[in-house]
Tab-separated table of C-alpha atoms in Angstrom:
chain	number	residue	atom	x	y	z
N	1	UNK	CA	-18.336	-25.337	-24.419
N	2	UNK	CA	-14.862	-26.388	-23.339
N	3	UNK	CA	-14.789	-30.197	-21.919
N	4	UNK	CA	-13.043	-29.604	-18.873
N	5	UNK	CA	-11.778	-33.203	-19.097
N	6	UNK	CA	-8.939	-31.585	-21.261
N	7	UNK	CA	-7.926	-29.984	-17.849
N	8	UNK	CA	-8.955	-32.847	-15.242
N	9	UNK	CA	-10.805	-30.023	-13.090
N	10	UNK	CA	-14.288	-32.361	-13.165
N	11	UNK	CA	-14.821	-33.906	-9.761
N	12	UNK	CA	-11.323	-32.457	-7.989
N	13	UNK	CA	-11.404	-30.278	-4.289
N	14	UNK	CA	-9.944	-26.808	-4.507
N	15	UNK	CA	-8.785	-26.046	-1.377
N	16	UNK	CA	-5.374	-24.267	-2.182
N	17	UNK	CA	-4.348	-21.905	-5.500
N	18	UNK	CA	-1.891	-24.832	-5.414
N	19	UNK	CA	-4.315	-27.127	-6.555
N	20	UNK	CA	-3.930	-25.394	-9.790
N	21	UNK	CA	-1.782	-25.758	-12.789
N	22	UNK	CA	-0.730	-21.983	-14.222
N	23	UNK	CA	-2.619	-23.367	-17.595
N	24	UNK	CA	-5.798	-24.365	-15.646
N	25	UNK	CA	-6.170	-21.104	-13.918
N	26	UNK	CA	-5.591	-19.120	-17.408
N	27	UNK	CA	-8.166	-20.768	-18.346
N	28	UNK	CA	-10.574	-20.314	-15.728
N	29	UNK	CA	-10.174	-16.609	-16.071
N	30	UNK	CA	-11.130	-16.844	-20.361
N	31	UNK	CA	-14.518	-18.570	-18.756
N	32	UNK	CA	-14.544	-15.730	-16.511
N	33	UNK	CA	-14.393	-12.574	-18.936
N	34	UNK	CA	-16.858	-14.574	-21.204
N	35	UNK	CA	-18.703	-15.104	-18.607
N	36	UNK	CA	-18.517	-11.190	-17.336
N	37	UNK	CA	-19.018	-10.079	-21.071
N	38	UNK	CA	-22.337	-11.338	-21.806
N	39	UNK	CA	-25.487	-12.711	-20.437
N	40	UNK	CA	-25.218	-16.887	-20.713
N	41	UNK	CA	-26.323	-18.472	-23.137
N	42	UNK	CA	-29.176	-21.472	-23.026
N	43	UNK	CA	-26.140	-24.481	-22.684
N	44	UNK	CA	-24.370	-21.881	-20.071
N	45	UNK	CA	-27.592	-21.572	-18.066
N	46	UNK	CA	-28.056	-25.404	-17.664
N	47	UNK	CA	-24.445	-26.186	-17.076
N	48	UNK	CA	-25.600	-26.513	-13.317
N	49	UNK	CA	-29.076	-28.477	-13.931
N	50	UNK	CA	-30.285	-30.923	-11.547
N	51	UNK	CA	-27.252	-30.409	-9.342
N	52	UNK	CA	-27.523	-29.269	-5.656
N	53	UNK	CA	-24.377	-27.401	-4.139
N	54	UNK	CA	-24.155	-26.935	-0.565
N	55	UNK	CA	-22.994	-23.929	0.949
N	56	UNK	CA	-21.645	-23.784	4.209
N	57	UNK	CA	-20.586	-21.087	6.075
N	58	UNK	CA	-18.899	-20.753	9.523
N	59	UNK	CA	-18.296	-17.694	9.122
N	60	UNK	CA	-20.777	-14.396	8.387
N	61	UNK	CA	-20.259	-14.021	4.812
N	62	UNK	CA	-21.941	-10.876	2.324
N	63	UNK	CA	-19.377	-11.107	-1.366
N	64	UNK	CA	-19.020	-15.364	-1.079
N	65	UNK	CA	-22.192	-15.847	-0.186
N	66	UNK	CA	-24.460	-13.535	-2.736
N	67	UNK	CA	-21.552	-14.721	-5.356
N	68	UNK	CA	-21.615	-18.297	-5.068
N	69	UNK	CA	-25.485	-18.788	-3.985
N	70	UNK	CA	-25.859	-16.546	-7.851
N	71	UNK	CA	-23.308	-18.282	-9.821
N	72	UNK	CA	-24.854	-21.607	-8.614
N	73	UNK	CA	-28.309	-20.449	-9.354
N	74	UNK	CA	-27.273	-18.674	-13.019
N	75	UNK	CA	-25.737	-21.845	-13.942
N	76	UNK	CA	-29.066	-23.998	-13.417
N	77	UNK	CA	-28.557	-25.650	-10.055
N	78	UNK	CA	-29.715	-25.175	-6.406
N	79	UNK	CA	-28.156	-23.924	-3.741
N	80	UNK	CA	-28.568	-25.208	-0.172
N	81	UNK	CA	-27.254	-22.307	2.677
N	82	UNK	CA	-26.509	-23.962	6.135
N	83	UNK	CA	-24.923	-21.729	8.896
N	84	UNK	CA	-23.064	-22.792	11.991
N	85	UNK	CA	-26.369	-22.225	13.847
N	86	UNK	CA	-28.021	-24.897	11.773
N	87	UNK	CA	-25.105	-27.308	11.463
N	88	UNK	CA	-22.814	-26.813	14.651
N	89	UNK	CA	-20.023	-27.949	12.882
N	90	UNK	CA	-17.325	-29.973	14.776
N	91	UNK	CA	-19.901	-29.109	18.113
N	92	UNK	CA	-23.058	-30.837	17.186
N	93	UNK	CA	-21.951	-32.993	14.634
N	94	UNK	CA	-18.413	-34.542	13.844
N	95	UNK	CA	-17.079	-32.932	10.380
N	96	UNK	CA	-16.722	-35.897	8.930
N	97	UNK	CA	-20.495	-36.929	9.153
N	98	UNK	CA	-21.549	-33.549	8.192
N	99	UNK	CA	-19.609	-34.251	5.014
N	100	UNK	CA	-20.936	-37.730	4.574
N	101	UNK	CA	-24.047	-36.996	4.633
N	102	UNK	CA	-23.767	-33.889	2.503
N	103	UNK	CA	-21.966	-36.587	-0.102
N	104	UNK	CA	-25.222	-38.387	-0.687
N	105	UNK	CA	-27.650	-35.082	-1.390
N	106	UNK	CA	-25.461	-32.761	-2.993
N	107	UNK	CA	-22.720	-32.223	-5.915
N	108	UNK	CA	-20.337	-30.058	-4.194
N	109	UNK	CA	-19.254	-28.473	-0.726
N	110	UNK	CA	-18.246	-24.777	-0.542
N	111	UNK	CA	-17.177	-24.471	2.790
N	112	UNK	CA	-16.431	-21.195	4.499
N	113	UNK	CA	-14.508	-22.023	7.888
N	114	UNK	CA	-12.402	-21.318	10.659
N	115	UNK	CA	-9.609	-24.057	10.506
N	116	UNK	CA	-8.134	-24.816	7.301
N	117	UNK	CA	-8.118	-28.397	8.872
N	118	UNK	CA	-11.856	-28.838	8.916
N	119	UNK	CA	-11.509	-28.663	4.857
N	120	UNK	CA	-8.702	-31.353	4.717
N	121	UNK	CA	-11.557	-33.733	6.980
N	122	UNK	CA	-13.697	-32.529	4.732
N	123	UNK	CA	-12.523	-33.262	1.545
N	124	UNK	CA	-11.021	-36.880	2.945
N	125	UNK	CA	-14.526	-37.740	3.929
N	126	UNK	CA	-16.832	-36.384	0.676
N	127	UNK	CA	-16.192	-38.022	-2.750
N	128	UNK	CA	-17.762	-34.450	-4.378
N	129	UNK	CA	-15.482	-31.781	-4.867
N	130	UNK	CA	-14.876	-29.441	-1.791
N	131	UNK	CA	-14.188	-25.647	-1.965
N	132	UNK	CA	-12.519	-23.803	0.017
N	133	UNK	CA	-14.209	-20.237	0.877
N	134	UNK	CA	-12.330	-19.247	3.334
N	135	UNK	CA	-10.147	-20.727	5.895
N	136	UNK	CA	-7.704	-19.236	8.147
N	137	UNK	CA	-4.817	-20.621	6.002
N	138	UNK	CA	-6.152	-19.471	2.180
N	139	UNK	CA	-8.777	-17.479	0.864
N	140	UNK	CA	-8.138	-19.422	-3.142
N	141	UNK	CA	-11.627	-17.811	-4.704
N	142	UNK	CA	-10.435	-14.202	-3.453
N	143	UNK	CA	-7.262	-14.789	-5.180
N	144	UNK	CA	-8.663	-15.924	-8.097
N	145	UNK	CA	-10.825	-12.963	-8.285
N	146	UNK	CA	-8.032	-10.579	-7.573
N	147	UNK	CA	-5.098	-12.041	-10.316
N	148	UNK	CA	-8.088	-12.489	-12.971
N	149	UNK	CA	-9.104	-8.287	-12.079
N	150	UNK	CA	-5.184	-7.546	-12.440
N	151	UNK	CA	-5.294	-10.369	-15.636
N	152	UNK	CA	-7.940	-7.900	-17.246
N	153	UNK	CA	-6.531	-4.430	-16.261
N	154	UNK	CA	-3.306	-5.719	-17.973
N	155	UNK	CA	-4.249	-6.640	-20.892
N	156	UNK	CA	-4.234	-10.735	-20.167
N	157	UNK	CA	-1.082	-10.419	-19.039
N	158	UNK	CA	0.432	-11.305	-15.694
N	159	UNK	CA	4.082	-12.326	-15.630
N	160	UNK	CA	6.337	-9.894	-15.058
N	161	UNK	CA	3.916	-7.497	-13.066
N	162	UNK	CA	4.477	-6.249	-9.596
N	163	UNK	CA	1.716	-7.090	-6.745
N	164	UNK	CA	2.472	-5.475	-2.972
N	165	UNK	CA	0.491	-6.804	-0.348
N	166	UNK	CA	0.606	-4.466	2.263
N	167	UNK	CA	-0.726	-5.598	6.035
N	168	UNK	CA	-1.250	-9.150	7.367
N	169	UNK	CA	0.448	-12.026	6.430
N	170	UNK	CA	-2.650	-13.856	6.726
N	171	UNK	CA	-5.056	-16.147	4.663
N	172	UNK	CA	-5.729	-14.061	2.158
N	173	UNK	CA	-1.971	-12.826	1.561
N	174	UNK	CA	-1.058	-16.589	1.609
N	175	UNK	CA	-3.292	-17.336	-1.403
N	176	UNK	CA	-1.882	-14.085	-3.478
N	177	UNK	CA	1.784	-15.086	-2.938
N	178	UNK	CA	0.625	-18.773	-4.595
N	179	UNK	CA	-1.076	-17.415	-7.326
N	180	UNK	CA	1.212	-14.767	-8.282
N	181	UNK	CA	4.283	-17.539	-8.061
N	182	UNK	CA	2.440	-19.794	-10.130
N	183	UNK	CA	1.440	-16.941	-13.020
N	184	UNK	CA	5.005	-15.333	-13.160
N	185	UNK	CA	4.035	-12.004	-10.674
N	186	UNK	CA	6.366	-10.474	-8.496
N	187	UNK	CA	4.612	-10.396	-5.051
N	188	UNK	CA	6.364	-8.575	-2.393
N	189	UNK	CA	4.885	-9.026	1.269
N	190	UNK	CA	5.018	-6.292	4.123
N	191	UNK	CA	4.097	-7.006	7.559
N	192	UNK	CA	4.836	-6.119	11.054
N	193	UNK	CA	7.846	-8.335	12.314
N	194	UNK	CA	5.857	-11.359	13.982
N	195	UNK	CA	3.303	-10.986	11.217
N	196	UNK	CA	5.137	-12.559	8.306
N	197	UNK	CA	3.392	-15.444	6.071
N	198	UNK	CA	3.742	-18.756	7.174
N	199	UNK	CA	7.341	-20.457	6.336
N	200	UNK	CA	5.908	-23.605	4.030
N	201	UNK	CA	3.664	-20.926	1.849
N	202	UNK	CA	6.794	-19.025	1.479
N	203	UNK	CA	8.966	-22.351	0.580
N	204	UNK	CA	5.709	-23.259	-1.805
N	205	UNK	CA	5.310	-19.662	-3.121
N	206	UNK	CA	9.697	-19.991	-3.862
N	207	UNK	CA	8.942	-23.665	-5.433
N	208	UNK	CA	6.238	-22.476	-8.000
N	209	UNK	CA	8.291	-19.242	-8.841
N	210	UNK	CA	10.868	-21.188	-9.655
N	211	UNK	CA	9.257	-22.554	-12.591
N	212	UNK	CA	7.119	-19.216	-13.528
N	213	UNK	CA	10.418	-17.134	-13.018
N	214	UNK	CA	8.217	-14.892	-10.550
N	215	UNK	CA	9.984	-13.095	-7.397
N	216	UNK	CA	8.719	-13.355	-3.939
N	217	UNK	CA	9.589	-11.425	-1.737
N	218	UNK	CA	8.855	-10.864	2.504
N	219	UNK	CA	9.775	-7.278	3.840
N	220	UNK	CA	8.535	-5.326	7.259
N	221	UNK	CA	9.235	-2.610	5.138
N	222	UNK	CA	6.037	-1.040	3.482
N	223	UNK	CA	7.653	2.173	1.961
N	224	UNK	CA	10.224	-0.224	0.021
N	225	UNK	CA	7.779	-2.549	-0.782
N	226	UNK	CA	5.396	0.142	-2.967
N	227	UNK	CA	8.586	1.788	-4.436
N	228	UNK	CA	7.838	-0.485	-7.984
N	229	UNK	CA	4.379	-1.681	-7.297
N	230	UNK	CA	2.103	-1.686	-9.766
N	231	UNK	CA	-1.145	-3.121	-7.739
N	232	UNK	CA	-0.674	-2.056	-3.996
N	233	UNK	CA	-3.309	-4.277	-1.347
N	234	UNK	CA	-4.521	-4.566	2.235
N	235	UNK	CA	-6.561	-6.437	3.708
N	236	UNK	CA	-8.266	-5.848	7.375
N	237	UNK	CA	-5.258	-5.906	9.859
N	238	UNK	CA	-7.886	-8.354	12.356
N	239	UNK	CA	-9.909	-11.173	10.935
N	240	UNK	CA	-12.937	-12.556	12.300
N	241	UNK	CA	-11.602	-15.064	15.526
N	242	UNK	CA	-8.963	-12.442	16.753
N	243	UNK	CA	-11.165	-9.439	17.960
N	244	UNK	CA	-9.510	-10.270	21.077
N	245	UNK	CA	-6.238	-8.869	19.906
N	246	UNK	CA	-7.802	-5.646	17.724
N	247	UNK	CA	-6.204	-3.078	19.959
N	248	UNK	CA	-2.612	-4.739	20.097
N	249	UNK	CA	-2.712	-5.252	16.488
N	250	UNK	CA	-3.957	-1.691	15.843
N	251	UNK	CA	-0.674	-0.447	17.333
N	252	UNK	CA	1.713	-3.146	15.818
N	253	UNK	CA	0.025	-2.069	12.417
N	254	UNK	CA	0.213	1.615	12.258
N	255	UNK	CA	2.648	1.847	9.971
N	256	UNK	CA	1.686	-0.563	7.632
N	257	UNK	CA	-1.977	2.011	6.673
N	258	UNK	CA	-2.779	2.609	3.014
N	259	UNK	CA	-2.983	6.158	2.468
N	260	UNK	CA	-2.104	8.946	0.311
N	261	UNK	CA	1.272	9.344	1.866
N	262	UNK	CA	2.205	6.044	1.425
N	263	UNK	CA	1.020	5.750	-2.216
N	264	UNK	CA	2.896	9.070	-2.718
N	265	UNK	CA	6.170	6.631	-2.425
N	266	UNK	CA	4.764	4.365	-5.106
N	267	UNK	CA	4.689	4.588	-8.791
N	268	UNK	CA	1.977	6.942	-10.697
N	269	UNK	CA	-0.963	5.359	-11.838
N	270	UNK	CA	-0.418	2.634	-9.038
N	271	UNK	CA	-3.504	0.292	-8.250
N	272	UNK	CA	-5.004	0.159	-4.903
N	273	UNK	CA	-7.114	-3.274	-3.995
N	274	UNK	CA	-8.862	-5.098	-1.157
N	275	UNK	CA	-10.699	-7.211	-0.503
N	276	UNK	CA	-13.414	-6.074	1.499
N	277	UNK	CA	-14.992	-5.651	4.293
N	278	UNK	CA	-12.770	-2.782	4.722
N	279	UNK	CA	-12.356	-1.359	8.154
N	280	UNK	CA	-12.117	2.366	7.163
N	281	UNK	CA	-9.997	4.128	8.688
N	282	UNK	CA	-7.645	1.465	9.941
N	283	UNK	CA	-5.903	-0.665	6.956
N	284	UNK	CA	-6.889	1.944	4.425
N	285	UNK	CA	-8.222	5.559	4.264
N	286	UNK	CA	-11.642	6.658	2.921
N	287	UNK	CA	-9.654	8.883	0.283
N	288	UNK	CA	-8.356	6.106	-0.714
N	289	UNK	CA	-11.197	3.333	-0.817
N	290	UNK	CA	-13.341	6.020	-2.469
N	291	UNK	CA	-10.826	6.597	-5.200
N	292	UNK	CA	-11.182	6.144	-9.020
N	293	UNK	CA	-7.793	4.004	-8.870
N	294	UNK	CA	-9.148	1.635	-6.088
N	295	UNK	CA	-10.118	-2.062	-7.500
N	296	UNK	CA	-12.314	-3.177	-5.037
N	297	UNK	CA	-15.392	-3.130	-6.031
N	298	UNK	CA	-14.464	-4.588	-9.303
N	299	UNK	CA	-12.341	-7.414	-7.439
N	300	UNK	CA	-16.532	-8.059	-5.456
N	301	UNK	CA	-17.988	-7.991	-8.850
N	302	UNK	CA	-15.763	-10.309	-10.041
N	303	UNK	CA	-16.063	-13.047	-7.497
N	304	UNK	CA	-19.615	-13.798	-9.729
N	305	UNK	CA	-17.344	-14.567	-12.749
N	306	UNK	CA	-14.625	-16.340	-11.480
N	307	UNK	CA	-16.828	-18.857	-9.129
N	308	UNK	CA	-19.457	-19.762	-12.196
N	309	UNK	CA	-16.118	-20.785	-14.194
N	310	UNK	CA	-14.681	-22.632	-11.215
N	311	UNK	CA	-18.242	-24.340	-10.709
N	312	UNK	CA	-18.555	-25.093	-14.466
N	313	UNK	CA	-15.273	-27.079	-14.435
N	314	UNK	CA	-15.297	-28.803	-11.104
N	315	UNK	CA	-19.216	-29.377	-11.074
N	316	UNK	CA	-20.496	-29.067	-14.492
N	317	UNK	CA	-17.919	-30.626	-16.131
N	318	UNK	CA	-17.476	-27.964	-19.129
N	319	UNK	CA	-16.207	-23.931	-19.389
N	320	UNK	CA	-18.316	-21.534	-21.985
């Protein structure tokens, strides 16, 4: 196995795609496919042993949960589920003692939650790593999932590819602009106008692609924006904490569904991901979540894969 000392993952929060070199990702996705290709091995299997990882969630959760309560238990350790009901996070109990007292039981905090800034407490208050599963500003293991599924379809190779994100500029598009800027993909967002990424992910996104000579790009244009797409994806147009606006967004969206018409504008042999749960016939079309060409299922699968690596390196201290 790979020390991940070589890479300084051991120990260190992930709580942004940012937190990531382009090199240290790469190499979390080689764990990955190993990972995906066969069944671990006896050193794989204890990677994990005698080490507790808490798992908190916020939010209801079917992929992160299953995926990161497996990949904890696959690698040899023990995974402890608490729910809001259990915790009251920030209501019963101050997020900084939830995370010092999760500090002395456990080895790491994966934290699915509402306010990216309940990580950041988080994280300043636990000296074990903190992962982020979720927050309303990132979605980083989602990401990870997706580039390493588009990483595989192509070969193992990323720059120079063309990723649309087609709907809400959002948490989980924030993460795919980052990770496409830092591994050289052009990533063109479309929203609704007044839906557009936040400002300081698009200056970050323009900082990293600087170096990986990537192209970002924001449009409220989804037609132009599939025209040389070779990976088109959507997300749900409202997230969990805005059900309140679900019928005003369902109007501003309209536009912005993937369906056959709109794919006819893109490129043959296009890609269609997302990352699930899907509202079916809002953001995309049963025709074409159903399809042979749609990556989502894959992109579920491979949140297994991509967590054990990230686990192995920040926890366990070593990649397969």
């Amino acid at each position: 196995m790979q020390a991940v000392s070589e890479m300084s993952l051991l120990g260190r929060d992930f709580l942004s795609v940012a937190d990531l070199t382009a090199d240290e990702t790469l190499a979390l996705f080689a764990a990955a496919q190993r990972f995906k290709r066969r069944t671990p091995n006896e050193r794989e299997r204890a990677c994990l042993t005698g080490k507790a990882v808490a798992l908190l969630f916020q939010k209801p959760s079917l992929r992160t949960r299953v995926t990161f309560e497996l990949a904890v238990a696959q690698l040899g350790g023990y995974a402890v589920v608490l729910t809001q009901a259990e915790v009251g996070l920030g209501q019963r109990e101050a997020v900084k003692d939830v995370a010092r007292n999760l500090d002395r039981w456990v080895n790491a905090i994966v934290a699915r939650v509402f306010a990216h800034a309940t990580l950041e407490e988080m994280a300043r208050w636990a000296q074990v790593p903190v992962i982020n599963a979720l927050s309303d500003r990132e979605h980083p293991c989602q990401a990870l999932a997706d580039l390493f599924t588009l990483w595989q379809r192509w070969g193992g190779e990323l720059k120079g590819h063309r990723l649309t994100f087609i709907g809400d500029g959002f948490n989980v598009a924030h993460s795919l602009m980052l990770l496409c800027a830092l591994l050289g993909v052009h990533c063109t967002i479309a929203t609704p106008k007044g839906y557009e990424p936040q400002p300081e992910i698009v200056r970050k996104a323009e900082e990293l692609a600087r170096t990986s000579g990537a192209r970002i790009a924001v449009t409220n244009d989804p037609v132009a924006a599939v025209r040389d797409a070779e990976a088109i994806y959507t997300d749900v147009w409202t997230s969990m904490g805005q059900e309140d606006e679900a019928e005003r967004r369902r109007r501003d969206f309209a536009a912005f569904q993937v369906n056959m018409n709109l794919l006819r504008h893109a490129p043959e042999g296009v890609a269609v991901m997302h990352c699930l749960p899907a509202h079916r016939g809002e953001e995309i079309t049963d025709e074409v979540l159903d399809a042979p060409f749609c990556l989502a299922w894959e992109q579920a699968e491979n949140r297994l894969h991509v967590q054990k690596a990230l686990l192995a390196a920040t926890v366990g201290g070593a990649l397969p």
